Amino acid sequence: MTSLETILGSAGGVASLSYLQTRGVPRREVDRELRSGALLRVRQGWVASPAANAEIVQAVRVGGVLTCQSVLRRLGVWCDDDRLLHVRVGKHTTHLSAPHDRRMPLGRPGSRGVRIHRTVAGSEALETGRSVDSVEMAVIHLFHCEPRDNVIVSLDSILNKRILSHERLEEIASILPKKFRSFLSLVDSAAQSGLETKARLGLRRHGIPYRSQVFVEGVGRVDLLIGDRVVLEVDGEAWHSGPLAYAEDRRRDLELLRQGFVVVRVSYAQVMNQWALIEEVIRSLVARREHMWAGRHRRAGLGGIALGGEQLNRTI
């Protein structure tokens, strides 16, 4: 592998000529690779390897760099995917191209599946010639781009995957407008999926007490425990669709019922599209005090199971 290939690979397969030059790649070598087809010209002053990631190439072709959701999804961060290409451009950049053809104007942002982000005042400067924003820069733009709950979903995932620490997120939030800083009080690094986060925030809005990732003997960790005995399990499409996962979920449900818990198992589609109905069911259970162990449960020998997990969020 040549030095050009190594340097270009470290930049995501796409880089500016100035970036390559500062790393010792002579212009004549770049020109030779362009003539041979080993490099492709993306836009004026930018080149890419034929194997470069398509989203990165498209972002540079538009006239900026990859940012926000488009960066975080590449790292496996749970995002409320809007299926748009997120591109950060300069604060005053005006000449933007279509992601698939640099000769065609972009037109109205969003009309070609592109969301344009203007560089945020006060944010860290991007290293010249790089084609992908840092995680920190992507998070800054996430705050400005998404509704609060969607931001918290992604922050939970970032913490759970240990991509950034809570301290680093606080540093990032410190340079953002004050309205964003309160978001960090709602994050939970124990959350295993974006669906769990969405469910947790929905419960919090209505003052329903819960704990996340609680350990139940004979079952393992459950997604959310409401009060003392209502278990809310949120099934993501990826982890609960196979026959083994299906069988294990039913085993867990049966064991929970044996121990006196009330099990509410919901699907990805229900959380995303029917949350109001889920909320109605849970609020009814809470109104009837079925989320708490009662005397009849104690007399039946229930309610003595040792639990471990986050401190109960008692808001009612």
PDB file of C-alpha atoms in Angstrom:
ATOM      1  CA  MET A   1       0.000   0.000   0.000  1.00  0.00           C
ATOM      2  CA  THR A   2       1.426   3.413  -0.976  1.00  0.00           C
ATOM      3  CA  SER A   3       1.643   6.361   1.384  1.00  0.00           C
ATOM      4  CA  LEU A   4      -1.131   8.045  -0.612  1.00  0.00           C
ATOM      5  CA  GLU A   5      -3.447   5.084  -0.052  1.00  0.00           C
ATOM      6  CA  THR A   6      -2.650   5.035   3.651  1.00  0.00           C
ATOM      7  CA  ILE A   7      -3.212   8.759   4.128  1.00  0.00           C
ATOM      8  CA  LEU A   8      -6.384   8.755   2.057  1.00  0.00           C
ATOM      9  CA  GLY A   9      -7.683   5.728   3.936  1.00  0.00           C
ATOM     10  CA  SER A  10      -7.161   7.456   7.286  1.00  0.00           C
ATOM     11  CA  ALA A  11      -9.283  10.352   6.001  1.00  0.00           C
ATOM     12  CA  GLY A  12     -12.224   8.118   5.090  1.00  0.00           C
ATOM     13  CA  GLY A  13     -11.203   7.644   1.483  1.00  0.00           C
ATOM     14  CA  VAL A  14     -11.896  11.296   0.597  1.00  0.00           C
ATOM     15  CA  ALA A  15      -9.599  14.277   1.175  1.00  0.00           C
ATOM     16  CA  SER A  16      -8.687  17.693  -0.145  1.00  0.00           C
ATOM     17  CA  LEU A  17      -5.531  18.295  -2.126  1.00  0.00           C
ATOM     18  CA  SER A  18      -4.326  20.647   0.602  1.00  0.00           C
ATOM     19  CA  TYR A  19      -4.789  17.907   3.222  1.00  0.00           C
ATOM     20  CA  LEU A  20      -2.749  15.469   1.121  1.00  0.00           C
ATOM     21  CA  GLN A  21      -0.062  18.070   0.431  1.00  0.00           C
ATOM     22  CA  THR A  22       0.394  18.870   4.143  1.00  0.00           C
ATOM     23  CA  ARG A  23       1.003  15.150   4.673  1.00  0.00           C
ATOM     24  CA  GLY A  24       3.764  14.982   2.106  1.00  0.00           C
ATOM     25  CA  VAL A  25       1.866  13.708  -0.948  1.00  0.00           C
ATOM     26  CA  PRO A  26       3.178  15.624  -4.005  1.00  0.00           C
ATOM     27  CA  ARG A  27       0.643  17.016  -6.475  1.00  0.00           C
ATOM     28  CA  ARG A  28       2.259  15.115  -9.352  1.00  0.00           C
ATOM     29  CA  GLU A  29       1.465  11.816  -7.609  1.00  0.00           C
ATOM     30  CA  VAL A  30      -2.169  12.840  -7.196  1.00  0.00           C
ATOM     31  CA  ASP A  31      -2.373  13.887 -10.867  1.00  0.00           C
ATOM     32  CA  ARG A  32      -0.869  10.564 -11.949  1.00  0.00           C
ATOM     33  CA  GLU A  33      -3.436   8.624  -9.893  1.00  0.00           C
ATOM     34  CA  LEU A  34      -6.268  10.720 -11.303  1.00  0.00           C
ATOM     35  CA  ARG A  35      -5.155   9.994 -14.888  1.00  0.00           C
ATOM     36  CA  SER A  36      -4.919   6.266 -14.197  1.00  0.00           C
ATOM     37  CA  GLY A  37      -8.355   6.117 -12.554  1.00  0.00           C
ATOM     38  CA  ALA A  38      -6.924   5.089  -9.185  1.00  0.00           C
ATOM     39  CA  LEU A  39      -8.349   8.362  -7.823  1.00  0.00           C
ATOM     40  CA  LEU A  40     -11.594  10.151  -8.663  1.00  0.00           C
ATOM     41  CA  ARG A  41     -12.210  13.888  -8.620  1.00  0.00           C
ATOM     42  CA  VAL A  42     -15.187  14.609  -6.342  1.00  0.00           C
ATOM     43  CA  ARG A  43     -15.224  18.377  -6.662  1.00  0.00           C
ATOM     44  CA  GLN A  44     -12.634  21.058  -7.251  1.00  0.00           C
ATOM     45  CA  GLY A  45      -9.713  20.452  -4.904  1.00  0.00           C
ATOM     46  CA  TRP A  46     -11.065  17.132  -3.567  1.00  0.00           C
ATOM     47  CA  VAL A  47     -10.327  13.532  -4.562  1.00  0.00           C
ATOM     48  CA  ALA A  48     -11.544  10.099  -3.494  1.00  0.00           C
ATOM     49  CA  SER A  49     -10.562   6.482  -3.872  1.00  0.00           C
ATOM     50  CA  PRO A  50     -13.015   4.377  -5.932  1.00  0.00           C
ATOM     51  CA  ALA A  51     -13.779   2.346  -2.789  1.00  0.00           C
ATOM     52  CA  ALA A  52     -14.598   5.398  -0.632  1.00  0.00           C
ATOM     53  CA  ASN A  53     -17.819   5.372   1.370  1.00  0.00           C
ATOM     54  CA  ALA A  54     -20.658   6.674  -0.804  1.00  0.00           C
ATOM     55  CA  GLU A  55     -22.131   8.978   1.874  1.00  0.00           C
ATOM     56  CA  ILE A  56     -18.766  10.670   2.469  1.00  0.00           C
ATOM     57  CA  VAL A  57     -18.276  11.191  -1.266  1.00  0.00           C
ATOM     58  CA  GLN A  58     -21.773  12.646  -1.594  1.00  0.00           C
ATOM     59  CA  ALA A  59     -21.282  15.027   1.343  1.00  0.00           C
ATOM     60  CA  VAL A  60     -18.080  16.407  -0.170  1.00  0.00           C
ATOM     61  CA  ARG A  61     -19.720  16.653  -3.585  1.00  0.00           C
ATOM     62  CA  VAL A  62     -22.521  18.745  -2.060  1.00  0.00           C
ATOM     63  CA  GLY A  63     -19.862  21.169  -0.838  1.00  0.00           C
ATOM     64  CA  GLY A  64     -19.248  20.236   2.785  1.00  0.00           C
ATOM     65  CA  VAL A  65     -18.422  17.331   5.089  1.00  0.00           C
ATOM     66  CA  LEU A  66     -20.406  14.515   6.684  1.00  0.00           C
ATOM     67  CA  THR A  67     -21.920  15.425  10.070  1.00  0.00           C
ATOM     68  CA  CYS A  68     -24.653  14.807  12.650  1.00  0.00           C
ATOM     69  CA  GLN A  69     -26.672  11.580  12.215  1.00  0.00           C
ATOM     70  CA  SER A  70     -24.666  10.555   9.163  1.00  0.00           C
ATOM     71  CA  VAL A  71     -21.483  10.391  11.276  1.00  0.00           C
ATOM     72  CA  LEU A  72     -23.087   8.820  14.340  1.00  0.00           C
ATOM     73  CA  ARG A  73     -24.880   6.064  12.421  1.00  0.00           C
ATOM     74  CA  ARG A  74     -21.502   4.948  11.033  1.00  0.00           C
ATOM     75  CA  LEU A  75     -20.370   4.369  14.630  1.00  0.00           C
ATOM     76  CA  GLY A  76     -23.422   2.263  15.481  1.00  0.00           C
ATOM     77  CA  VAL A  77     -25.120   5.030  17.483  1.00  0.00           C
ATOM     78  CA  TRP A  78     -28.890   4.607  17.763  1.00  0.00           C
ATOM     79  CA  CYS A  79     -30.479   7.506  15.849  1.00  0.00           C
ATOM     80  CA  ASP A  80     -34.076   8.239  14.939  1.00  0.00           C
ATOM     81  CA  ASP A  81     -33.071   7.814  11.289  1.00  0.00           C
ATOM     82  CA  ASP A  82     -34.584  10.446   8.993  1.00  0.00           C
ATOM     83  CA  ARG A  83     -32.915   8.834   5.954  1.00  0.00           C
ATOM     84  CA  LEU A  84     -31.268  12.138   5.025  1.00  0.00           C
ATOM     85  CA  LEU A  85     -27.635  12.870   4.232  1.00  0.00           C
ATOM     86  CA  HIS A  86     -26.421  15.356   6.867  1.00  0.00           C
ATOM     87  CA  VAL A  87     -23.817  17.732   5.468  1.00  0.00           C
ATOM     88  CA  ARG A  88     -22.021  20.535   7.302  1.00  0.00           C
ATOM     89  CA  VAL A  89     -21.042  23.510   5.179  1.00  0.00           C
ATOM     90  CA  GLY A  90     -19.434  26.869   5.934  1.00  0.00           C
ATOM     91  CA  LYS A  91     -21.540  29.553   7.538  1.00  0.00           C
ATOM     92  CA  HIS A  92     -21.601  31.585   4.314  1.00  0.00           C
ATOM     93  CA  THR A  93     -21.230  28.841   1.684  1.00  0.00           C
ATOM     94  CA  THR A  94     -23.673  29.415  -1.173  1.00  0.00           C
ATOM     95  CA  HIS A  95     -22.663  27.149  -4.097  1.00  0.00           C
ATOM     96  CA  LEU A  96     -23.943  23.690  -3.219  1.00  0.00           C
ATOM     97  CA  SER A  97     -24.247  20.763  -5.611  1.00  0.00           C
ATOM     98  CA  ALA A  98     -26.510  17.738  -5.842  1.00  0.00           C
ATOM     99  CA  PRO A  99     -25.037  14.722  -4.009  1.00  0.00           C
ATOM    100  CA  HIS A 100     -24.911  12.609  -7.183  1.00  0.00           C
ATOM    101  CA  ASP A 101     -23.755  15.236  -9.703  1.00  0.00           C
ATOM    102  CA  ARG A 102     -21.470  18.173  -8.914  1.00  0.00           C
ATOM    103  CA  ARG A 103     -22.624  19.949 -12.074  1.00  0.00           C
ATOM    104  CA  MET A 104     -26.209  20.136 -10.791  1.00  0.00           C
ATOM    105  CA  PRO A 105     -27.224  22.719  -8.144  1.00  0.00           C
ATOM    106  CA  LEU A 106     -28.561  21.305  -4.898  1.00  0.00           C
ATOM    107  CA  GLY A 107     -31.725  23.376  -4.976  1.00  0.00           C
ATOM    108  CA  ARG A 108     -33.951  23.506  -1.922  1.00  0.00           C
ATOM    109  CA  PRO A 109     -32.294  21.708   1.039  1.00  0.00           C
ATOM    110  CA  GLY A 110     -34.033  18.400   1.665  1.00  0.00           C
ATOM    111  CA  SER A 111     -35.311  18.138  -1.870  1.00  0.00           C
ATOM    112  CA  ARG A 112     -32.482  15.741  -2.799  1.00  0.00           C
ATOM    113  CA  GLY A 113     -32.377  13.864   0.493  1.00  0.00           C
ATOM    114  CA  VAL A 114     -29.859  16.280   2.019  1.00  0.00           C
ATOM    115  CA  ARG A 115     -30.038  18.211   5.283  1.00  0.00           C
ATOM    116  CA  ILE A 116     -27.660  21.173   5.348  1.00  0.00           C
ATOM    117  CA  HIS A 117     -25.989  22.232   8.612  1.00  0.00           C
ATOM    118  CA  ARG A 118     -24.264  25.587   8.865  1.00  0.00           C
ATOM    119  CA  THR A 119     -21.109  25.606  10.981  1.00  0.00           C
ATOM    120  CA  VAL A 120     -22.123  26.456  14.553  1.00  0.00           C
ATOM    121  CA  ALA A 121     -20.569  29.615  15.972  1.00  0.00           C
ATOM    122  CA  GLY A 122     -18.196  28.810  18.817  1.00  0.00           C
ATOM    123  CA  SER A 123     -17.771  25.152  17.928  1.00  0.00           C
ATOM    124  CA  GLU A 124     -14.362  23.622  17.444  1.00  0.00           C
ATOM    125  CA  ALA A 125     -12.805  24.108  14.032  1.00  0.00           C
ATOM    126  CA  LEU A 126     -12.715  21.102  11.746  1.00  0.00           C
ATOM    127  CA  GLU A 127      -9.262  19.990  10.681  1.00  0.00           C
ATOM    128  CA  THR A 128      -8.717  21.415   7.198  1.00  0.00           C
ATOM    129  CA  GLY A 129      -9.333  18.979   4.391  1.00  0.00           C
ATOM    130  CA  ARG A 130     -11.068  16.225   6.398  1.00  0.00           C
ATOM    131  CA  SER A 131     -14.273  14.842   4.934  1.00  0.00           C
ATOM    132  CA  VAL A 132     -15.981  13.598   8.113  1.00  0.00           C
ATOM    133  CA  ASP A 133     -16.730  15.575  11.262  1.00  0.00           C
ATOM    134  CA  SER A 134     -15.386  14.389  14.591  1.00  0.00           C
ATOM    135  CA  VAL A 135     -17.831  12.688  16.967  1.00  0.00           C
ATOM    136  CA  GLU A 136     -17.836  15.838  19.095  1.00  0.00           C
ATOM    137  CA  MET A 137     -18.721  18.050  16.129  1.00  0.00           C
ATOM    138  CA  ALA A 138     -21.413  15.602  15.025  1.00  0.00           C
ATOM    139  CA  VAL A 139     -22.951  15.741  18.515  1.00  0.00           C
ATOM    140  CA  ILE A 140     -22.939  19.544  18.486  1.00  0.00           C
ATOM    141  CA  HIS A 141     -24.929  19.488  15.267  1.00  0.00           C
ATOM    142  CA  LEU A 142     -27.228  16.769  16.582  1.00  0.00           C
ATOM    143  CA  PHE A 143     -28.335  19.120  19.382  1.00  0.00           C
ATOM    144  CA  HIS A 144     -29.239  21.777  16.820  1.00  0.00           C
ATOM    145  CA  CYS A 145     -30.878  19.349  14.394  1.00  0.00           C
ATOM    146  CA  GLU A 146     -33.105  16.936  16.331  1.00  0.00           C
ATOM    147  CA  PRO A 147     -35.980  17.184  18.845  1.00  0.00           C
ATOM    148  CA  ARG A 148     -34.989  16.729  22.480  1.00  0.00           C
ATOM    149  CA  ASP A 149     -36.065  13.095  22.821  1.00  0.00           C
ATOM    150  CA  ASN A 150     -34.186  12.082  19.660  1.00  0.00           C
ATOM    151  CA  VAL A 151     -31.029  13.781  20.966  1.00  0.00           C
ATOM    152  CA  ILE A 152     -31.315  11.915  24.282  1.00  0.00           C
ATOM    153  CA  VAL A 153     -31.806   8.616  22.421  1.00  0.00           C
ATOM    154  CA  SER A 154     -28.481   9.158  20.643  1.00  0.00           C
ATOM    155  CA  LEU A 155     -26.675  10.410  23.759  1.00  0.00           C
ATOM    156  CA  ASP A 156     -27.784   7.297  25.681  1.00  0.00           C
ATOM    157  CA  SER A 157     -26.356   5.157  22.887  1.00  0.00           C
ATOM    158  CA  ILE A 158     -23.086   7.120  22.796  1.00  0.00           C
ATOM    159  CA  LEU A 159     -22.637   6.629  26.539  1.00  0.00           C
ATOM    160  CA  ASN A 160     -23.676   2.973  26.488  1.00  0.00           C
ATOM    161  CA  LYS A 161     -21.146   2.230  23.728  1.00  0.00           C
ATOM    162  CA  ARG A 162     -18.509   4.313  25.559  1.00  0.00           C
ATOM    163  CA  ILE A 163     -17.857   6.421  22.483  1.00  0.00           C
ATOM    164  CA  LEU A 164     -17.755   9.535  24.683  1.00  0.00           C
ATOM    165  CA  SER A 165     -17.858   9.950  28.456  1.00  0.00           C
ATOM    166  CA  HIS A 166     -20.504  11.898  30.347  1.00  0.00           C
ATOM    167  CA  GLU A 167     -17.786  14.414  31.263  1.00  0.00           C
ATOM    168  CA  ARG A 168     -16.966  14.961  27.583  1.00  0.00           C
ATOM    169  CA  LEU A 169     -20.658  15.457  26.777  1.00  0.00           C
ATOM    170  CA  GLU A 170     -20.822  18.078  29.532  1.00  0.00           C
ATOM    171  CA  GLU A 171     -17.858  19.878  27.969  1.00  0.00           C
ATOM    172  CA  ILE A 172     -19.633  19.869  24.597  1.00  0.00           C
ATOM    173  CA  ALA A 173     -22.888  21.105  26.137  1.00  0.00           C
ATOM    174  CA  SER A 174     -21.042  23.957  27.848  1.00  0.00           C
ATOM    175  CA  ILE A 175     -20.446  25.690  24.503  1.00  0.00           C
ATOM    176  CA  LEU A 176     -24.062  25.232  23.376  1.00  0.00           C
ATOM    177  CA  PRO A 177     -27.050  27.494  24.077  1.00  0.00           C
ATOM    178  CA  LYS A 178     -28.336  27.110  27.642  1.00  0.00           C
ATOM    179  CA  LYS A 179     -31.575  25.394  26.554  1.00  0.00           C
ATOM    180  CA  PHE A 180     -29.586  22.292  25.497  1.00  0.00           C
ATOM    181  CA  ARG A 181     -27.653  21.802  28.742  1.00  0.00           C
ATOM    182  CA  SER A 182     -30.609  20.341  30.643  1.00  0.00           C
ATOM    183  CA  PHE A 183     -30.715  17.399  28.200  1.00  0.00           C
ATOM    184  CA  LEU A 184     -27.817  15.736  30.002  1.00  0.00           C
ATOM    185  CA  SER A 185     -29.854  15.363  33.195  1.00  0.00           C
ATOM    186  CA  LEU A 186     -32.111  12.954  31.277  1.00  0.00           C
ATOM    187  CA  VAL A 187     -29.518  10.601  29.794  1.00  0.00           C
ATOM    188  CA  ASP A 188     -29.007   7.027  31.024  1.00  0.00           C
ATOM    189  CA  SER A 189     -25.915   5.094  29.998  1.00  0.00           C
ATOM    190  CA  ALA A 190     -27.605   1.808  30.990  1.00  0.00           C
ATOM    191  CA  ALA A 191     -30.165   2.077  28.168  1.00  0.00           C
ATOM    192  CA  GLN A 192     -29.678  -0.811  25.754  1.00  0.00           C
ATOM    193  CA  SER A 193     -31.635   0.637  22.826  1.00  0.00           C
ATOM    194  CA  GLY A 194     -33.240   3.780  21.486  1.00  0.00           C
ATOM    195  CA  LEU A 195     -36.640   2.186  21.981  1.00  0.00           C
ATOM    196  CA  GLU A 196     -35.955   1.780  25.691  1.00  0.00           C
ATOM    197  CA  THR A 197     -34.952   5.450  25.885  1.00  0.00           C
ATOM    198  CA  LYS A 198     -38.114   6.566  24.089  1.00  0.00           C
ATOM    199  CA  ALA A 199     -40.227   4.475  26.448  1.00  0.00           C
ATOM    200  CA  ARG A 200     -38.368   5.834  29.496  1.00  0.00           C
ATOM    201  CA  LEU A 201     -38.893   9.442  28.422  1.00  0.00           C
ATOM    202  CA  GLY A 202     -42.560   8.759  27.756  1.00  0.00           C
ATOM    203  CA  LEU A 203     -42.997   7.424  31.302  1.00  0.00           C
ATOM    204  CA  ARG A 204     -41.123  10.372  32.763  1.00  0.00           C
ATOM    205  CA  ARG A 205     -43.367  12.891  30.997  1.00  0.00           C
ATOM    206  CA  HIS A 206     -46.362  11.507  32.890  1.00  0.00           C
ATOM    207  CA  GLY A 207     -44.669  11.078  36.245  1.00  0.00           C
ATOM    208  CA  ILE A 208     -44.756   7.283  36.170  1.00  0.00           C
ATOM    209  CA  PRO A 209     -42.104   5.759  38.474  1.00  0.00           C
ATOM    210  CA  TYR A 210     -39.601   3.428  36.817  1.00  0.00           C
ATOM    211  CA  ARG A 211     -36.159   1.866  37.017  1.00  0.00           C
ATOM    212  CA  SER A 212     -34.095   0.851  34.003  1.00  0.00           C
ATOM    213  CA  GLN A 213     -32.141  -2.375  33.436  1.00  0.00           C
ATOM    214  CA  VAL A 214     -33.257  -3.997  36.678  1.00  0.00           C
ATOM    215  CA  PHE A 215     -31.967  -7.481  37.507  1.00  0.00           C
ATOM    216  CA  VAL A 216     -34.601 -10.097  38.409  1.00  0.00           C
ATOM    217  CA  GLU A 217     -33.447 -13.474  39.724  1.00  0.00           C
ATOM    218  CA  GLY A 218     -34.067 -16.250  37.189  1.00  0.00           C
ATOM    219  CA  VAL A 219     -34.751 -13.750  34.403  1.00  0.00           C
ATOM    220  CA  GLY A 220     -31.833 -11.370  34.046  1.00  0.00           C
ATOM    221  CA  ARG A 221     -32.153  -7.673  33.365  1.00  0.00           C
ATOM    222  CA  VAL A 222     -35.493  -6.258  32.260  1.00  0.00           C
ATOM    223  CA  ASP A 223     -35.754  -3.075  30.234  1.00  0.00           C
ATOM    224  CA  LEU A 224     -37.945  -1.028  32.578  1.00  0.00           C
ATOM    225  CA  LEU A 225     -39.558  -1.811  35.915  1.00  0.00           C
ATOM    226  CA  ILE A 226     -42.537   0.446  36.639  1.00  0.00           C
ATOM    227  CA  GLY A 227     -43.136   0.787  40.345  1.00  0.00           C
ATOM    228  CA  ASP A 228     -42.453  -2.562  42.006  1.00  0.00           C
ATOM    229  CA  ARG A 229     -43.950  -5.128  39.650  1.00  0.00           C
ATOM    230  CA  VAL A 230     -44.906  -3.947  36.132  1.00  0.00           C
ATOM    231  CA  VAL A 231     -42.188  -4.968  33.673  1.00  0.00           C
ATOM    232  CA  LEU A 232     -42.065  -3.143  30.346  1.00  0.00           C
ATOM    233  CA  GLU A 233     -40.019  -5.037  27.759  1.00  0.00           C
ATOM    234  CA  VAL A 234     -39.255  -3.259  24.485  1.00  0.00           C
ATOM    235  CA  ASP A 235     -38.488  -5.546  21.553  1.00  0.00           C
ATOM    236  CA  GLY A 236     -36.155  -4.129  18.908  1.00  0.00           C
ATOM    237  CA  GLU A 237     -36.465  -5.593  15.421  1.00  0.00           C
ATOM    238  CA  ALA A 238     -32.860  -6.778  15.308  1.00  0.00           C
ATOM    239  CA  TRP A 239     -32.622  -8.639  18.628  1.00  0.00           C
ATOM    240  CA  HIS A 240     -36.032 -10.257  19.095  1.00  0.00           C
ATOM    241  CA  SER A 241     -36.989 -11.662  15.688  1.00  0.00           C
ATOM    242  CA  GLY A 242     -35.105 -14.993  15.551  1.00  0.00           C
ATOM    243  CA  PRO A 243     -36.539 -18.277  16.900  1.00  0.00           C
ATOM    244  CA  LEU A 244     -34.031 -18.512  19.750  1.00  0.00           C
ATOM    245  CA  ALA A 245     -34.687 -14.943  20.870  1.00  0.00           C
ATOM    246  CA  TYR A 246     -38.437 -15.503  20.593  1.00  0.00           C
ATOM    247  CA  ALA A 247     -38.235 -18.612  22.775  1.00  0.00           C
ATOM    248  CA  GLU A 248     -36.028 -16.868  25.364  1.00  0.00           C
ATOM    249  CA  ASP A 249     -38.409 -13.894  25.567  1.00  0.00           C
ATOM    250  CA  ARG A 250     -41.326 -16.261  26.299  1.00  0.00           C
ATOM    251  CA  ARG A 251     -39.305 -18.104  28.933  1.00  0.00           C
ATOM    252  CA  ARG A 252     -38.530 -14.792  30.629  1.00  0.00           C
ATOM    253  CA  ASP A 253     -42.157 -13.683  30.474  1.00  0.00           C
ATOM    254  CA  LEU A 254     -43.347 -16.931  32.039  1.00  0.00           C
ATOM    255  CA  GLU A 255     -40.799 -16.705  34.850  1.00  0.00           C
ATOM    256  CA  LEU A 256     -41.764 -13.087  35.534  1.00  0.00           C
ATOM    257  CA  LEU A 257     -45.429 -14.056  35.739  1.00  0.00           C
ATOM    258  CA  ARG A 258     -44.541 -16.941  38.076  1.00  0.00           C
ATOM    259  CA  GLN A 259     -42.895 -14.444  40.397  1.00  0.00           C
ATOM    260  CA  GLY A 260     -45.944 -12.171  40.361  1.00  0.00           C
ATOM    261  CA  PHE A 261     -44.800  -9.485  37.943  1.00  0.00           C
ATOM    262  CA  VAL A 262     -47.097  -7.973  35.323  1.00  0.00           C
ATOM    263  CA  VAL A 263     -45.425  -8.147  31.901  1.00  0.00           C
ATOM    264  CA  VAL A 264     -46.092  -5.632  29.139  1.00  0.00           C
ATOM    265  CA  ARG A 265     -44.089  -6.585  26.038  1.00  0.00           C
ATOM    266  CA  VAL A 266     -44.230  -4.141  23.117  1.00  0.00           C
ATOM    267  CA  SER A 267     -42.734  -4.125  19.636  1.00  0.00           C
ATOM    268  CA  TYR A 268     -40.610  -1.635  17.722  1.00  0.00           C
ATOM    269  CA  ALA A 269     -43.627  -0.575  15.640  1.00  0.00           C
ATOM    270  CA  GLN A 270     -45.791  -0.061  18.730  1.00  0.00           C
ATOM    271  CA  VAL A 271     -43.212   2.169  20.440  1.00  0.00           C
ATOM    272  CA  MET A 272     -42.650   4.194  17.277  1.00  0.00           C
ATOM    273  CA  ASN A 273     -46.263   4.446  16.104  1.00  0.00           C
ATOM    274  CA  GLN A 274     -48.611   3.569  18.972  1.00  0.00           C
ATOM    275  CA  TRP A 275     -46.971   5.019  22.057  1.00  0.00           C
ATOM    276  CA  ALA A 276     -50.225   6.709  23.133  1.00  0.00           C
ATOM    277  CA  LEU A 277     -51.896   3.296  23.419  1.00  0.00           C
ATOM    278  CA  ILE A 278     -48.976   1.840  25.438  1.00  0.00           C
ATOM    279  CA  GLU A 279     -49.114   4.879  27.684  1.00  0.00           C
ATOM    280  CA  GLU A 280     -52.866   4.431  28.211  1.00  0.00           C
ATOM    281  CA  VAL A 281     -52.380   0.807  29.293  1.00  0.00           C
ATOM    282  CA  ILE A 282     -49.562   1.654  31.717  1.00  0.00           C
ATOM    283  CA  ARG A 283     -51.398   4.614  33.218  1.00  0.00           C
ATOM    284  CA  SER A 284     -54.419   2.360  33.795  1.00  0.00           C
ATOM    285  CA  LEU A 285     -52.237  -0.177  35.594  1.00  0.00           C
ATOM    286  CA  VAL A 286     -50.733   2.574  37.738  1.00  0.00           C
ATOM    287  CA  ALA A 287     -54.161   4.087  38.478  1.00  0.00           C
ATOM    288  CA  ARG A 288     -55.297   0.670  39.770  1.00  0.00           C
ATOM    289  CA  ARG A 289     -52.106   0.416  41.874  1.00  0.00           C
ATOM    290  CA  GLU A 290     -51.165  -2.785  40.065  1.00  0.00           C
ATOM    291  CA  HIS A 291     -47.609  -1.548  39.773  1.00  0.00           C
ATOM    292  CA  MET A 292     -47.118  -1.968  43.544  1.00  0.00           C
ATOM    293  CA  TRP A 293     -46.985  -5.097  45.684  1.00  0.00           C
ATOM    294  CA  ALA A 294     -50.131  -5.343  47.781  1.00  0.00           C
ATOM    295  CA  GLY A 295     -50.938  -7.269  50.947  1.00  0.00           C
ATOM    296  CA  ARG A 296     -52.438 -10.128  48.961  1.00  0.00           C
ATOM    297  CA  HIS A 297     -49.148 -10.514  47.075  1.00  0.00           C
ATOM    298  CA  ARG A 298     -47.164 -10.594  50.299  1.00  0.00           C
ATOM    299  CA  ARG A 299     -49.490 -13.194  51.778  1.00  0.00           C
ATOM    300  CA  ALA A 300     -48.955 -15.333  48.662  1.00  0.00           C
ATOM    301  CA  GLY A 301     -45.207 -15.148  49.206  1.00  0.00           C
ATOM    302  CA  LEU A 302     -44.591 -12.696  46.366  1.00  0.00           C
ATOM    303  CA  GLY A 303     -42.795  -9.376  46.388  1.00  0.00           C
ATOM    304  CA  GLY A 304     -39.702 -10.616  48.185  1.00  0.00           C
ATOM    305  CA  ILE A 305     -37.557 -10.997  45.058  1.00  0.00           C
ATOM    306  CA  ALA A 306     -34.219  -9.199  45.318  1.00  0.00           C
ATOM    307  CA  LEU A 307     -33.843  -6.593  42.603  1.00  0.00           C
ATOM    308  CA  GLY A 308     -30.860  -4.617  41.398  1.00  0.00           C
ATOM    309  CA  GLY A 309     -30.749  -1.634  39.063  1.00  0.00           C
ATOM    310  CA  GLU A 310     -31.044   2.102  38.808  1.00  0.00           C
ATOM    311  CA  GLN A 311     -32.638   4.019  41.643  1.00  0.00           C
ATOM    312  CA  LEU A 312     -36.411   4.269  41.262  1.00  0.00           C
ATOM    313  CA  ASN A 313     -37.463   7.455  39.539  1.00  0.00           C
ATOM    314  CA  ARG A 314     -40.301   8.284  41.934  1.00  0.00           C
ATOM    315  CA  THR A 315     -42.212  11.191  40.468  1.00  0.00           C
ATOM    316  CA  ILE A 316     -45.720  10.346  41.719  1.00  0.00           C
TER     317      ILE A 316
END
